[in-house]
Amino acid sequence: MASKSRKNKFTEIFALGNEAVVEGALLAGCTFYAGYPITPSTEIAEEMANRLPHLRGGVFIQMEDEIAGLGAVIGASLAGRKAMTATSGPGFSLMQEHIGYACITEVPLVLVNVMRSGPSTGMPTNPAQGDVQQARWGTHGDHPIIVLSACDVQECLEMTVTAFNYAEKYRTPVILLLDEITAHTREKIRLPDPDELNIFSRLTPSMPPEWYMPYEDNMRGVASMPPLGSGYRYHVTGLIHDDHGYPTSNPREVEQIMHRLFRKIDQFFYDIQMVDEIMCEDAEVCVVAYGCVARSAALAVQQARERGIRAGLLKLKTLFPFPRPAVEKMLRQCSSILVPEMNMGQISREIKRVNNGQSKILTLNRVDGQIITPAQILGKIQKG
Amino acid sequence: MAKVTQLVHNYLRHSKRFPHVFCPGCGHGIVLGSLIRSIHSLGLAKDDVVLVAGIGCSGRIPVYVDFNTIHTTHGRALTFATGIKLANPRLKVIVIMGDGDALSIGGNHLIHAARRNIGVTALVLNNHIYGMTGGQSSCTTPMGSFSTTTPFGQLEEEFDISRVTKVCGASFVARTTVMQAKTMDSMISEAVLHPGFGLVEIISPCHTQYGRKNKFKSCVDMYKWLQKSSTPLEKFKEMSPEKQEKAIATGIFEKRDCEGLEEKYARMRRNLRGER
Ligand SMILES: Cc1ncc(C[n+]2csc(CCOP(=O)(O)OP(=O)(O)O)c2C)c(N)n1
Ligand code: SF4
Ligand SMILES: [Mg+2]
């Protein structure tokens, strides 16, 4: 369905959210996919199975389960590939141990979780936003992580590119949270010209191998990362390790690596925090939303303005690290903040956490497998 | 002897703080020595070797050697190895697992790695027990024997690792014990050279956690038992079923020509891309 636009170099295509993820991943340089099929993420695997073997070195493999899928992705990333997997609730639960492994071993990868109703098998074809806190804290142990979201098909592409960039830049797993509606919406999107994109790839070492430290505590907090087999032989382990990668339980060394892990994300907070402020300048009521709900919210805010209410929308694209400064600004400015989400309040609790009583926090929660409509949001804005 | 020790030293990481974690008399160190000798005899470059291990005492082996080494999660080493091999087929990927690692928690991955014939080599260090966590029963703990979680004797049937791997389609399967060091060297070499999935099951005694609970007075006792009970396959086949019960069959159970999954995939890709 691709049609070349005459004026510009970009291409327009008609695509599903899940297909846009694949387009984004390939533009970002992904050449490896491993995973296990699960609704509503399966189209990502199917499209990858079709596309990857046409690329130089491209590999797709369907593994025996999601644990194996993420294991293979970590292996491929260690071997130097940009690699990803995709899943949904039950598979996301199975992946948790390996998410922690990738955090502590600092292996770049992208994990797309298309959220469906849960817990357990839930409602496989119905949307939800119930995995937000699981994405943040699902794996055991204290750890930093980057969690992104997308609200439409164009954003599915863009945020996948961003997810790869962050993963490579900060040597970390990045989770992209979609929902069944966004993943299964088909709309026209603009495929960017590869030349106009900023693509980041991990730094590889240039020093002599004997000087190389895989977990060096440098200014950026991120060491360079050679592919396996390139002459830099080092040790990778899920045990807490020193800057050479060897296991340690020396409190000083343990503290150093744990603090560095947090620092490498925290100090680049302003690079990672992504929000869209829509009609926020003079807003008295601000809706904070993400994913498919942000689209309902955009319409509701517009309708509220038509009715003379000074409403605004703060759309979160980065969910974690939590975009606190952007939210705090609205907390100071608005008399009330409305947080509609398709869970029982997983982001609203983050907002309540940073609210110093400046603003009233209203919630609108829906967990029946149906989208929150603009009318519901408008009603809540009007009621105040 | 001194020469062999010297050779081993050439492959150790002297930056790593020794001593190692293994108990006196543990079989796992003997396997490491054998692995180094095999890799040396094959003339492989250190850079081209990737050692991937799971979690357990066996999983602690790679950290001591100067290859690319990866200590993964319990039971999942083969999944990492699969990703590495597909991403870079040039690398020689060798996976070290314990019995619990490979077949209890990791059974799903082992049967599928065998079925797919991914071109990696698996060394399963079978000590019939969970060594690292203090002697709980494993899926290979023989019926009737004791562990901390089978204080009244194991009721379950045990897995025969080599047999399971063979029926799942692996193209190279062999078993040896740490008492047959030379055979072990050549089996590991053969497995590493073999295209497709190769598995060597190595009976490696753990006196600390298994022997003591199962009437082996000392380590030496265990090694003597191992020597007595290991029986080459041809001889094993001629034994009576009662004698077979007490013996450990050693030898090559399966060896057939096979193309590794990574080779097949690369061929498919060349065809799709119209490359030669
Ligand atoms: C997911 C998970 N479950 C349990 C453990 C605890 N654990 C560590 S090693 C081990 C068993 C090791 O036994 P085996 O694989 O036979 O290796 P050995 O120590 O005998 O060489 C267990 C249960 C773990 N690390 N991870
Ligand atoms: S507990 Fe057993 S397997 Fe572990 S090091 Fe000691 S002897 Fe070896
Ligand atoms: Mg064991």
XYZ file of C-alpha atoms and ligand atoms in Angstrom:
695
model
C 0.000 0.000 0.000
C 3.029 2.265 -0.065
C 2.658 5.468 -2.049
C 5.591 7.762 -2.727
C 4.758 11.368 -2.070
C 5.883 13.608 -4.941
C 6.999 16.674 -3.075
C 9.040 15.170 -0.300
C 11.201 12.128 -0.023
C 9.128 10.410 2.614
C 6.699 7.595 1.943
C 3.205 7.228 3.255
C 1.821 3.850 4.182
C -1.351 2.514 5.662
C -0.299 0.427 8.640
C -1.298 -1.229 11.890
C 0.331 -0.010 15.090
C 2.135 -3.330 15.294
C 3.394 -2.965 11.706
C 4.607 0.538 12.473
C 6.654 -0.906 15.327
C 8.404 -3.133 12.799
C 9.012 -0.193 10.450
C 10.491 1.778 13.325
C 12.661 -1.100 14.465
C 14.080 -1.687 10.992
C 14.765 2.021 10.537
C 16.573 1.992 13.883
C 18.812 -0.823 12.664
C 17.237 -3.840 14.341
C 18.433 -7.073 12.716
C 17.377 -9.645 15.289
C 14.007 -10.700 16.644
C 13.223 -13.602 18.957
C 9.911 -14.185 20.664
C 6.821 -16.235 21.218
C 3.452 -15.426 19.640
C 0.742 -13.840 21.766
C -2.291 -11.703 20.990
C -2.364 -8.733 20.555
C 1.350 -8.471 19.707
C 1.615 -11.295 17.170
C 1.658 -9.144 14.020
C 5.018 -7.781 15.143
C 6.518 -11.286 15.123
C 4.837 -12.205 11.836
C 6.024 -9.074 10.087
C 9.540 -9.572 11.439
C 9.541 -13.197 10.234
C 8.775 -11.864 6.755
C 11.101 -8.915 6.693
C 14.253 -9.832 8.607
C 15.573 -12.616 6.348
C 15.643 -10.097 3.495
C 18.109 -7.954 5.409
C 21.837 -8.438 5.570
C 22.435 -10.681 8.570
C 18.774 -10.417 9.588
C 17.504 -13.164 11.907
C 14.029 -14.053 13.121
C 13.461 -16.971 15.453
C 10.346 -18.203 17.179
C 11.479 -19.583 20.513
C 9.816 -22.125 22.799
C 8.518 -19.500 25.223
C 8.966 -15.870 26.195
C 11.756 -16.627 28.663
C 13.689 -18.115 25.773
C 12.710 -15.240 23.495
C 14.247 -12.628 25.753
C 17.249 -14.880 26.482
C 18.003 -15.122 22.765
C 17.586 -11.364 22.362
C 20.119 -10.731 25.133
C 22.524 -13.205 23.511
C 22.170 -11.507 20.129
C 22.671 -8.071 21.648
C 25.865 -9.264 23.358
C 26.959 -10.472 19.934
C 26.544 -6.913 18.684
C 23.042 -6.868 17.217
C 20.260 -4.406 17.779
C 17.652 -6.866 18.968
C 14.059 -6.882 20.145
C 11.091 -8.937 21.206
C 7.387 -8.269 21.626
C 4.765 -9.808 23.849
C 1.653 -9.228 25.914
C 0.671 -9.708 29.586
C 1.280 -13.429 30.219
C 4.486 -13.375 28.200
C 5.586 -10.145 29.854
C 5.258 -11.868 33.235
C 7.491 -14.702 32.005
C 10.128 -12.244 30.797
C 10.661 -10.539 34.127
C 13.742 -12.493 35.221
C 15.566 -11.690 32.009
C 14.606 -8.011 32.171
C 16.509 -7.855 35.455
C 19.409 -9.727 33.876
C 19.585 -7.186 31.059
C 19.437 -4.314 33.578
C 22.355 -5.509 35.670
C 24.455 -6.701 32.734
C 23.560 -3.490 30.861
C 22.514 -5.154 27.638
C 20.675 -2.891 25.201
C 17.382 -4.301 23.904
C 13.825 -3.271 23.128
C 10.808 -5.067 24.531
C 7.372 -4.138 23.221
C 4.507 -5.106 25.514
C 1.097 -4.729 23.906
C -1.148 -4.521 26.950
C -4.321 -6.564 27.103
C -6.787 -7.129 29.924
C -5.406 -9.091 32.847
C -4.545 -10.500 35.276
C -3.644 -13.936 33.937
C -5.126 -14.813 30.547
C -7.613 -12.005 31.130
C -9.303 -10.894 27.925
C -6.784 -11.561 25.171
C -8.329 -9.277 22.572
C -9.357 -6.419 24.847
C -7.197 -3.408 25.625
C -5.949 -2.344 29.042
C -3.170 -0.379 30.670
C -2.658 -2.701 33.588
C 1.072 -3.409 33.150
C 2.417 0.083 33.831
C 3.770 -0.596 37.298
C 4.873 -4.089 36.265
C 6.979 -2.496 33.545
C 8.570 -0.309 36.208
C 8.979 -2.817 39.005
C 8.188 -6.264 37.594
C 11.651 -7.732 37.870
C 13.050 -8.248 41.352
C 15.629 -6.038 42.974
C 16.151 -2.312 42.805
C 16.828 -1.176 39.272
C 16.322 1.732 36.911
C 14.500 1.190 33.639
C 13.109 3.210 30.764
C 9.435 2.739 29.910
C 7.873 4.509 26.929
C 4.365 4.591 25.476
C 2.707 5.485 22.181
C -0.825 6.678 21.463
C -1.196 6.292 17.697
C 0.316 4.453 14.758
C 2.754 7.210 13.828
C 3.999 7.260 17.402
C 4.398 3.473 17.373
C 7.029 3.975 14.696
C 8.677 6.986 16.284
C 8.754 5.603 19.800
C 10.255 2.329 18.596
C 13.097 4.288 17.011
C 13.478 6.248 20.250
C 13.411 3.055 22.294
C 16.328 1.645 20.291
C 18.223 4.915 20.603
C 17.846 4.997 24.380
C 18.702 1.298 24.708
C 21.918 1.783 22.760
C 22.846 5.091 24.335
C 22.342 4.016 27.930
C 23.019 0.258 27.624
C 19.675 -0.639 29.104
C 16.541 -2.587 28.259
C 13.772 -0.239 27.116
C 10.137 -1.253 27.413
C 7.631 0.197 24.980
C 4.093 -0.140 26.308
C 1.330 -0.214 23.727
C -2.274 -1.237 24.180
C -4.479 -3.455 22.058
C -6.255 -0.457 20.510
C -3.104 1.366 19.433
C -1.509 -1.853 18.183
C -4.561 -2.826 16.134
C -5.483 0.574 14.749
C -4.771 0.941 11.055
C -4.084 4.436 9.799
C -1.976 6.393 7.403
C 1.513 7.155 8.608
C 4.562 8.858 7.266
C 7.601 6.642 6.858
C 10.520 8.956 7.443
C 13.433 9.140 5.082
C 16.243 7.219 6.830
C 18.553 10.194 6.223
C 16.433 12.515 8.325
C 16.484 10.199 11.351
C 18.906 10.372 14.227
C 19.988 6.805 14.836
C 22.248 6.029 17.739
C 24.353 2.889 18.027
C 26.253 1.734 21.092
C 29.817 2.922 21.426
C 32.384 0.214 20.879
C 35.775 0.370 22.585
C 38.838 1.666 20.821
C 41.391 1.167 23.602
C 43.660 -1.888 23.680
C 41.712 -4.902 24.996
C 43.776 -5.134 28.168
C 42.602 -1.650 29.152
C 38.966 -2.314 28.495
C 36.570 -2.265 31.457
C 33.077 -3.483 30.534
C 31.466 -1.789 33.538
C 33.679 1.244 33.860
C 32.413 4.020 36.103
C 33.007 6.943 33.745
C 31.352 10.364 33.465
C 28.442 9.120 31.398
C 27.987 6.107 33.640
C 27.895 4.007 30.478
C 30.866 1.950 29.306
C 31.504 1.105 25.664
C 30.391 -2.350 24.574
C 32.234 -4.578 22.114
C 30.477 -7.382 20.253
C 31.446 -10.914 21.289
C 34.374 -12.192 19.294
C 35.967 -8.814 18.586
C 39.048 -9.287 20.730
C 37.667 -7.827 23.950
C 37.130 -10.878 26.121
C 35.233 -10.135 29.289
C 32.872 -11.713 31.763
C 29.128 -11.127 31.843
C 27.161 -12.190 34.907
C 23.888 -11.549 36.655
C 25.798 -11.609 39.925
C 26.642 -8.146 41.189
C 30.004 -7.425 39.610
C 32.908 -5.013 39.716
C 33.964 -2.770 36.836
C 35.727 -5.707 35.167
C 32.592 -7.816 35.316
C 33.810 -10.189 38.017
C 31.423 -11.121 40.831
C 31.829 -9.121 43.984
C 30.123 -8.707 47.330
C 32.463 -6.005 48.508
C 30.030 -3.375 49.863
C 31.965 -0.496 48.349
C 31.990 -2.062 44.874
C 28.355 -3.134 45.154
C 27.286 0.349 46.125
C 29.292 1.816 43.284
C 27.654 -0.249 40.553
C 24.144 0.155 41.960
C 24.528 3.911 42.224
C 26.013 4.122 38.760
C 23.090 2.173 37.282
C 20.687 4.764 38.656
C 22.937 7.677 37.819
C 23.316 6.727 34.164
C 19.561 7.147 33.711
C 18.967 9.990 36.209
C 21.631 12.333 34.912
C 20.178 12.176 31.409
C 16.647 12.665 32.663
C 15.978 15.648 30.410
C 17.000 13.654 27.349
C 14.692 10.808 28.320
C 11.655 12.745 29.539
C 9.235 13.095 26.640
C 5.803 14.684 26.966
C 3.466 16.599 24.666
C 1.839 19.681 26.149
C -1.398 20.394 24.320
C -3.198 23.633 25.193
C -1.416 23.611 28.522
C -0.184 27.259 28.662
C -3.305 28.704 30.248
C -4.966 25.482 31.431
C -6.868 25.397 34.692
C -7.774 21.738 34.342
C -5.163 19.389 32.997
C -5.755 15.873 31.766
C -2.693 13.633 32.093
C -2.985 10.633 29.786
C -0.964 8.134 27.763
C -1.574 5.442 25.162
C -4.955 5.176 23.431
C -6.600 7.132 26.259
C -4.556 10.188 25.278
C -6.458 10.298 21.979
C -9.808 10.329 23.734
C -8.425 12.958 26.055
C -7.284 15.189 23.169
C -10.809 15.292 21.784
C -12.345 15.825 25.221
C -10.008 18.739 25.934
C -10.893 20.352 22.622
C -14.609 19.949 23.359
C -14.116 21.419 26.822
C -12.414 24.477 25.290
C -15.390 24.869 22.937
C -17.541 24.990 26.070
C -15.353 27.700 27.580
C -13.391 25.504 29.997
C -9.655 26.145 30.090
C -8.593 22.516 29.737
C -5.229 21.143 28.632
C -3.659 17.774 27.935
C -0.308 16.574 29.172
C 0.435 13.484 27.118
C 3.099 11.253 28.617
C 5.355 9.503 26.137
C 7.940 8.596 28.756
C 6.327 6.824 31.691
C 9.552 5.965 33.554
C 11.706 7.586 34.725
C 8.523 9.396 35.720
C 8.392 12.824 34.006
C 8.084 14.597 37.288
C 9.103 18.149 36.283
C 6.491 18.300 33.520
C 3.800 17.005 35.856
C 4.850 19.276 38.714
C 4.512 22.291 36.447
C 0.870 21.412 35.810
C 0.292 20.641 39.484
C 1.408 24.172 40.351
C -0.609 25.755 37.580
C -3.931 23.907 37.649
C -6.661 23.651 40.203
C -7.309 20.066 39.201
C -5.604 17.270 37.329
C -7.611 14.467 35.763
C -5.927 11.126 35.160
C -7.995 8.781 33.006
C -6.441 5.347 32.625
C -7.454 1.805 31.821
C -6.349 0.428 35.173
C -7.203 1.164 38.787
C -4.784 4.088 39.022
C -1.205 3.146 38.178
C -0.040 6.550 36.915
C -2.385 8.607 39.071
C -0.571 7.228 42.109
C 2.707 8.554 40.689
C 1.076 11.955 40.296
C -0.332 11.844 43.817
C 3.156 10.981 45.005
C 4.623 14.214 43.595
C 1.640 16.422 44.431
C 2.254 18.676 47.400
C -1.395 19.408 47.854
C -1.295 22.155 45.210
C -3.846 20.522 43.011
C -6.856 18.240 43.253
C -6.170 14.859 41.601
C -9.184 13.333 39.898
C -9.114 9.801 38.577
C -11.144 8.074 35.922
C -10.544 4.343 35.849
C -11.956 1.784 33.495
C -11.121 -1.926 33.699
C -13.929 -3.519 31.688
C -11.867 -3.998 28.545
C -13.370 -0.941 26.856
C -11.701 2.312 25.919
C -12.328 5.426 27.951
C -14.419 7.642 25.665
C -14.020 11.384 25.066
C -17.537 11.831 26.488
C -16.498 10.209 29.768
C -13.466 12.453 30.056
C -15.431 15.558 29.100
C -18.091 14.694 31.668
C -15.445 14.423 34.348
C -13.810 17.708 33.287
C -17.181 19.464 33.463
C -18.045 17.993 36.843
C -14.586 18.968 38.156
C 52.181 -33.196 34.004
C 53.910 -29.865 34.450
C 53.363 -29.235 30.756
C 49.628 -29.807 31.054
C 49.429 -27.489 34.043
C 51.310 -24.863 32.096
C 48.887 -25.231 29.215
C 45.913 -24.757 31.520
C 47.516 -21.648 32.985
C 47.717 -20.118 29.535
C 43.935 -20.074 29.478
C 43.164 -18.947 33.008
C 42.299 -15.395 33.945
C 44.944 -14.350 36.335
C 43.095 -11.113 36.996
C 40.329 -13.184 38.558
C 40.741 -13.676 42.268
C 41.513 -17.292 42.928
C 40.941 -19.638 44.778
C 37.933 -20.976 42.901
C 34.637 -21.869 44.542
C 34.755 -25.645 44.070
C 34.956 -28.075 47.010
C 37.953 -30.363 47.245
C 37.210 -33.420 45.152
C 34.528 -31.762 43.045
C 34.381 -33.130 39.510
C 33.616 -29.762 37.914
C 37.245 -28.604 37.930
C 38.280 -31.729 36.034
C 35.785 -30.805 33.331
C 37.249 -27.329 33.072
C 40.714 -28.798 32.586
C 39.391 -31.093 29.905
C 37.570 -28.279 28.142
C 40.759 -26.214 28.024
C 42.766 -29.143 26.632
C 40.120 -29.797 23.981
C 39.951 -26.196 22.853
C 43.730 -26.059 22.774
C 44.000 -29.214 20.721
C 41.444 -27.875 18.254
C 43.565 -24.761 17.890
C 40.642 -22.407 18.442
C 41.381 -18.743 19.053
C 40.292 -17.495 22.476
C 38.345 -14.719 20.791
C 36.213 -17.183 18.878
C 35.120 -19.166 21.901
C 32.054 -18.140 23.872
C 31.398 -20.021 27.098
C 27.823 -19.680 28.255
C 26.775 -21.123 31.593
C 23.658 -21.379 33.700
C 23.399 -21.116 37.470
C 24.814 -23.714 39.836
C 28.300 -24.812 40.850
C 28.750 -25.812 37.211
C 27.728 -22.312 36.193
C 30.738 -20.885 38.012
C 33.204 -22.502 35.611
C 33.476 -19.824 32.885
C 34.600 -16.916 35.052
C 38.047 -18.478 35.487
C 38.900 -18.795 31.817
C 40.029 -16.230 29.300
C 37.331 -16.674 26.661
C 34.227 -14.614 26.074
C 32.288 -15.777 29.129
C 28.652 -15.392 30.061
C 27.059 -16.520 33.292
C 23.329 -16.396 32.560
C 20.193 -17.366 34.504
C 19.197 -20.708 35.999
C 18.154 -23.085 33.231
C 18.228 -20.598 30.374
C 21.830 -20.701 29.155
C 20.794 -22.415 25.919
C 18.458 -19.560 25.015
C 21.286 -17.025 25.231
C 23.526 -19.392 23.283
C 20.904 -19.737 20.559
C 20.774 -15.957 20.163
C 24.558 -15.677 20.048
C 24.999 -18.455 17.489
C 22.304 -17.091 15.178
C 23.709 -13.578 15.511
C 27.266 -14.664 14.784
C 27.621 -18.230 13.452
C 31.402 -17.869 13.311
C 31.637 -18.101 17.100
C 32.112 -21.463 18.815
C 29.449 -21.434 21.471
C 29.905 -23.887 24.337
C 27.264 -24.137 27.028
C 27.972 -25.468 30.514
C 25.027 -26.604 32.593
C 24.323 -28.622 35.703
C 21.811 -31.447 35.677
C 19.173 -29.342 37.419
C 20.011 -26.415 35.204
C 19.800 -28.381 31.957
C 16.898 -30.677 32.608
C 14.838 -29.588 35.613
C 14.303 -25.866 35.167
C 15.836 -25.768 31.694
C 14.263 -28.900 30.220
C 12.082 -26.976 27.812
C 15.066 -25.197 26.312
C 17.175 -28.345 26.087
C 14.586 -30.353 24.184
C 14.048 -27.502 21.734
C 17.743 -26.805 21.220
C 18.121 -30.508 20.393
C 15.114 -30.483 18.068
C 16.302 -27.374 16.218
C 19.883 -28.603 16.041
C 21.253 -25.175 16.716
C 25.015 -25.437 16.288
C 26.113 -25.115 19.892
C 27.830 -27.606 22.186
C 26.242 -28.419 25.529
C 28.231 -29.919 28.378
C 25.926 -31.176 31.100
C 27.743 -31.790 34.362
C 25.582 -34.421 35.984
C 26.188 -34.849 39.701
C 22.642 -36.090 40.350
C 21.990 -33.277 42.804
C 21.629 -29.537 43.264
C 25.145 -28.821 44.441
C 25.081 -25.067 44.759
C 21.927 -24.767 46.838
C 22.900 -27.436 49.319
C 21.886 -30.861 48.081
C 18.243 -30.832 47.055
C 16.982 -33.498 44.682
C 17.309 -33.050 40.955
C 15.450 -34.669 38.078
C 18.492 -36.949 37.791
C 18.616 -38.000 41.453
C 18.320 -41.801 41.238
C 15.199 -43.407 42.655
C 15.700 -44.379 46.265
C 18.626 -42.080 46.922
C 18.697 -39.302 49.464
C 18.840 -35.545 49.287
C 17.722 -32.738 51.600
C 14.328 -32.663 49.883
C 13.985 -36.446 49.611
C 14.959 -37.291 53.186
C 13.103 -40.607 52.945
C 14.353 -41.532 49.512
C 13.545 -40.286 46.016
C 10.232 -41.704 44.763
C 10.362 -40.268 41.262
C 11.987 -41.831 38.220
C 15.093 -40.030 37.062
C 15.825 -38.570 33.664
C 18.479 -40.122 31.468
C 19.936 -36.908 30.060
C 21.599 -38.471 27.028
C 18.532 -40.473 26.111
C 16.191 -37.504 26.382
C 18.510 -35.393 24.234
C 18.865 -38.107 21.622
C 15.140 -38.700 21.190
C 14.622 -34.955 20.885
C 16.737 -34.969 17.751
C 20.238 -33.877 18.746
C 22.736 -34.981 16.118
C 25.593 -35.655 18.555
C 25.087 -37.184 22.000
C 27.732 -38.767 24.210
C 28.331 -39.615 27.846
C 31.526 -39.901 29.795
C 32.703 -39.428 33.365
C 35.415 -37.294 34.927
C 37.347 -40.536 35.566
C 37.959 -40.899 31.826
C 39.844 -37.671 31.270
C 41.284 -38.586 27.869
C 37.955 -39.835 26.541
C 36.341 -36.694 27.888
C 38.902 -34.544 26.023
C 38.225 -36.244 22.730
C 34.448 -36.300 23.182
C 34.347 -32.581 23.904
C 36.541 -31.906 20.860
C 34.309 -34.052 18.697
C 31.190 -32.320 19.984
C 32.648 -28.861 19.374
C 33.595 -29.767 15.811
C 30.191 -31.292 15.158
C 27.808 -29.078 13.172
C 24.343 -29.025 14.716
C 23.504 -29.547 18.367
C 26.014 -31.633 20.307
C 25.672 -32.687 23.918
C 28.170 -34.382 26.189
C 26.828 -35.602 29.503
C 29.634 -35.767 32.027
C 29.146 -37.620 35.294
C 30.887 -35.375 37.790
C 30.763 -36.387 41.447
C 29.632 -34.099 44.226
C 30.654 -35.681 47.460
C 29.759 -32.643 49.519
C 26.078 -32.720 48.693
C 25.349 -36.126 47.200
C 28.044 -38.534 48.346
C 27.734 -37.863 52.043
C 24.008 -38.486 52.050
C 24.307 -41.633 49.998
C 26.767 -43.828 51.868
C 29.958 -42.762 50.129
C 32.418 -42.463 52.985
C 34.780 -40.212 51.084
C 35.360 -38.517 47.784
C 37.768 -41.248 46.851
C 34.999 -43.771 47.403
C 32.865 -41.926 44.910
C 35.594 -41.849 42.306
C 36.174 -45.572 42.796
C 32.462 -46.218 42.318
C 32.495 -44.104 39.187
C 35.418 -46.031 37.763
C 33.807 -49.350 38.551
C 30.378 -48.533 37.197
C 31.240 -46.725 33.981
C 30.999 -49.188 31.133
C 31.692 -48.612 27.452
C 28.541 -48.845 25.379
C 29.484 -52.060 23.501
C 30.105 -53.853 26.780
C 27.031 -52.335 28.375
C 24.806 -53.750 25.616
C 25.922 -57.273 26.434
C 25.161 -56.980 30.139
C 22.145 -58.496 31.869
C 19.391 -56.000 32.753
C 20.232 -56.333 36.473
C 23.870 -55.478 35.844
C 22.859 -52.627 33.527
C 20.885 -51.129 36.421
C 24.103 -50.597 38.348
C 26.278 -49.520 35.426
C 26.764 -46.174 33.691
C 26.921 -46.594 29.932
C 29.551 -44.352 28.367
C 30.286 -43.637 24.744
C 28.739 -41.953 21.733
C 24.990 -42.581 21.514
C 24.268 -40.530 18.442
C 26.352 -39.052 15.677
C 24.899 -38.191 12.351
C 25.509 -35.597 9.680
C 23.490 -32.514 10.264
C 23.304 -28.913 9.204
C 23.037 -26.487 12.107
C 19.968 -24.239 12.232
C 22.169 -21.161 11.795
C 23.516 -22.594 8.526
C 20.035 -23.348 7.235
C 18.882 -19.864 8.112
C 21.867 -18.274 6.408
C 21.159 -20.330 3.281
C 17.507 -19.273 3.259
C 18.602 -15.670 3.631
C 21.098 -15.927 0.779
C 18.365 -17.373 -1.445
C 15.873 -14.658 -0.536
C 18.461 -11.968 -1.118
C 19.618 -13.507 -4.343
C 23.166 -13.929 -3.089
C 25.374 -16.841 -3.927
C 15.010 -19.186 38.885
C 15.901 -19.765 39.927
N 15.416 -20.727 40.746
C 16.208 -21.248 41.681
C 17.509 -20.839 41.822
C 18.359 -21.425 42.918
N 19.354 -22.366 42.401
C 20.616 -21.975 42.128
S 21.571 -23.209 41.555
C 20.311 -24.332 41.703
C 20.490 -25.775 41.387
C 21.797 -26.110 40.830
O 21.879 -27.473 40.543
P 22.535 -27.960 39.203
O 21.962 -27.259 38.063
O 22.440 -29.448 39.169
O 24.050 -27.467 39.321
P 25.206 -27.926 40.316
O 25.278 -26.888 41.385
O 24.839 -29.263 40.853
O 26.418 -27.959 39.469
C 19.170 -23.726 42.180
C 17.898 -24.428 42.443
C 17.964 -19.832 40.956
N 19.218 -19.345 41.007
N 17.150 -19.333 40.022
S 28.796 -28.584 46.252
Fe 29.246 -30.338 44.958
S 29.100 -29.570 42.875
Fe 29.307 -27.803 44.232
S 31.493 -27.378 44.307
Fe 31.034 -28.702 46.034
S 31.404 -30.752 45.254
Fe 31.245 -29.428 43.497
Mg 23.858 -30.788 39.801
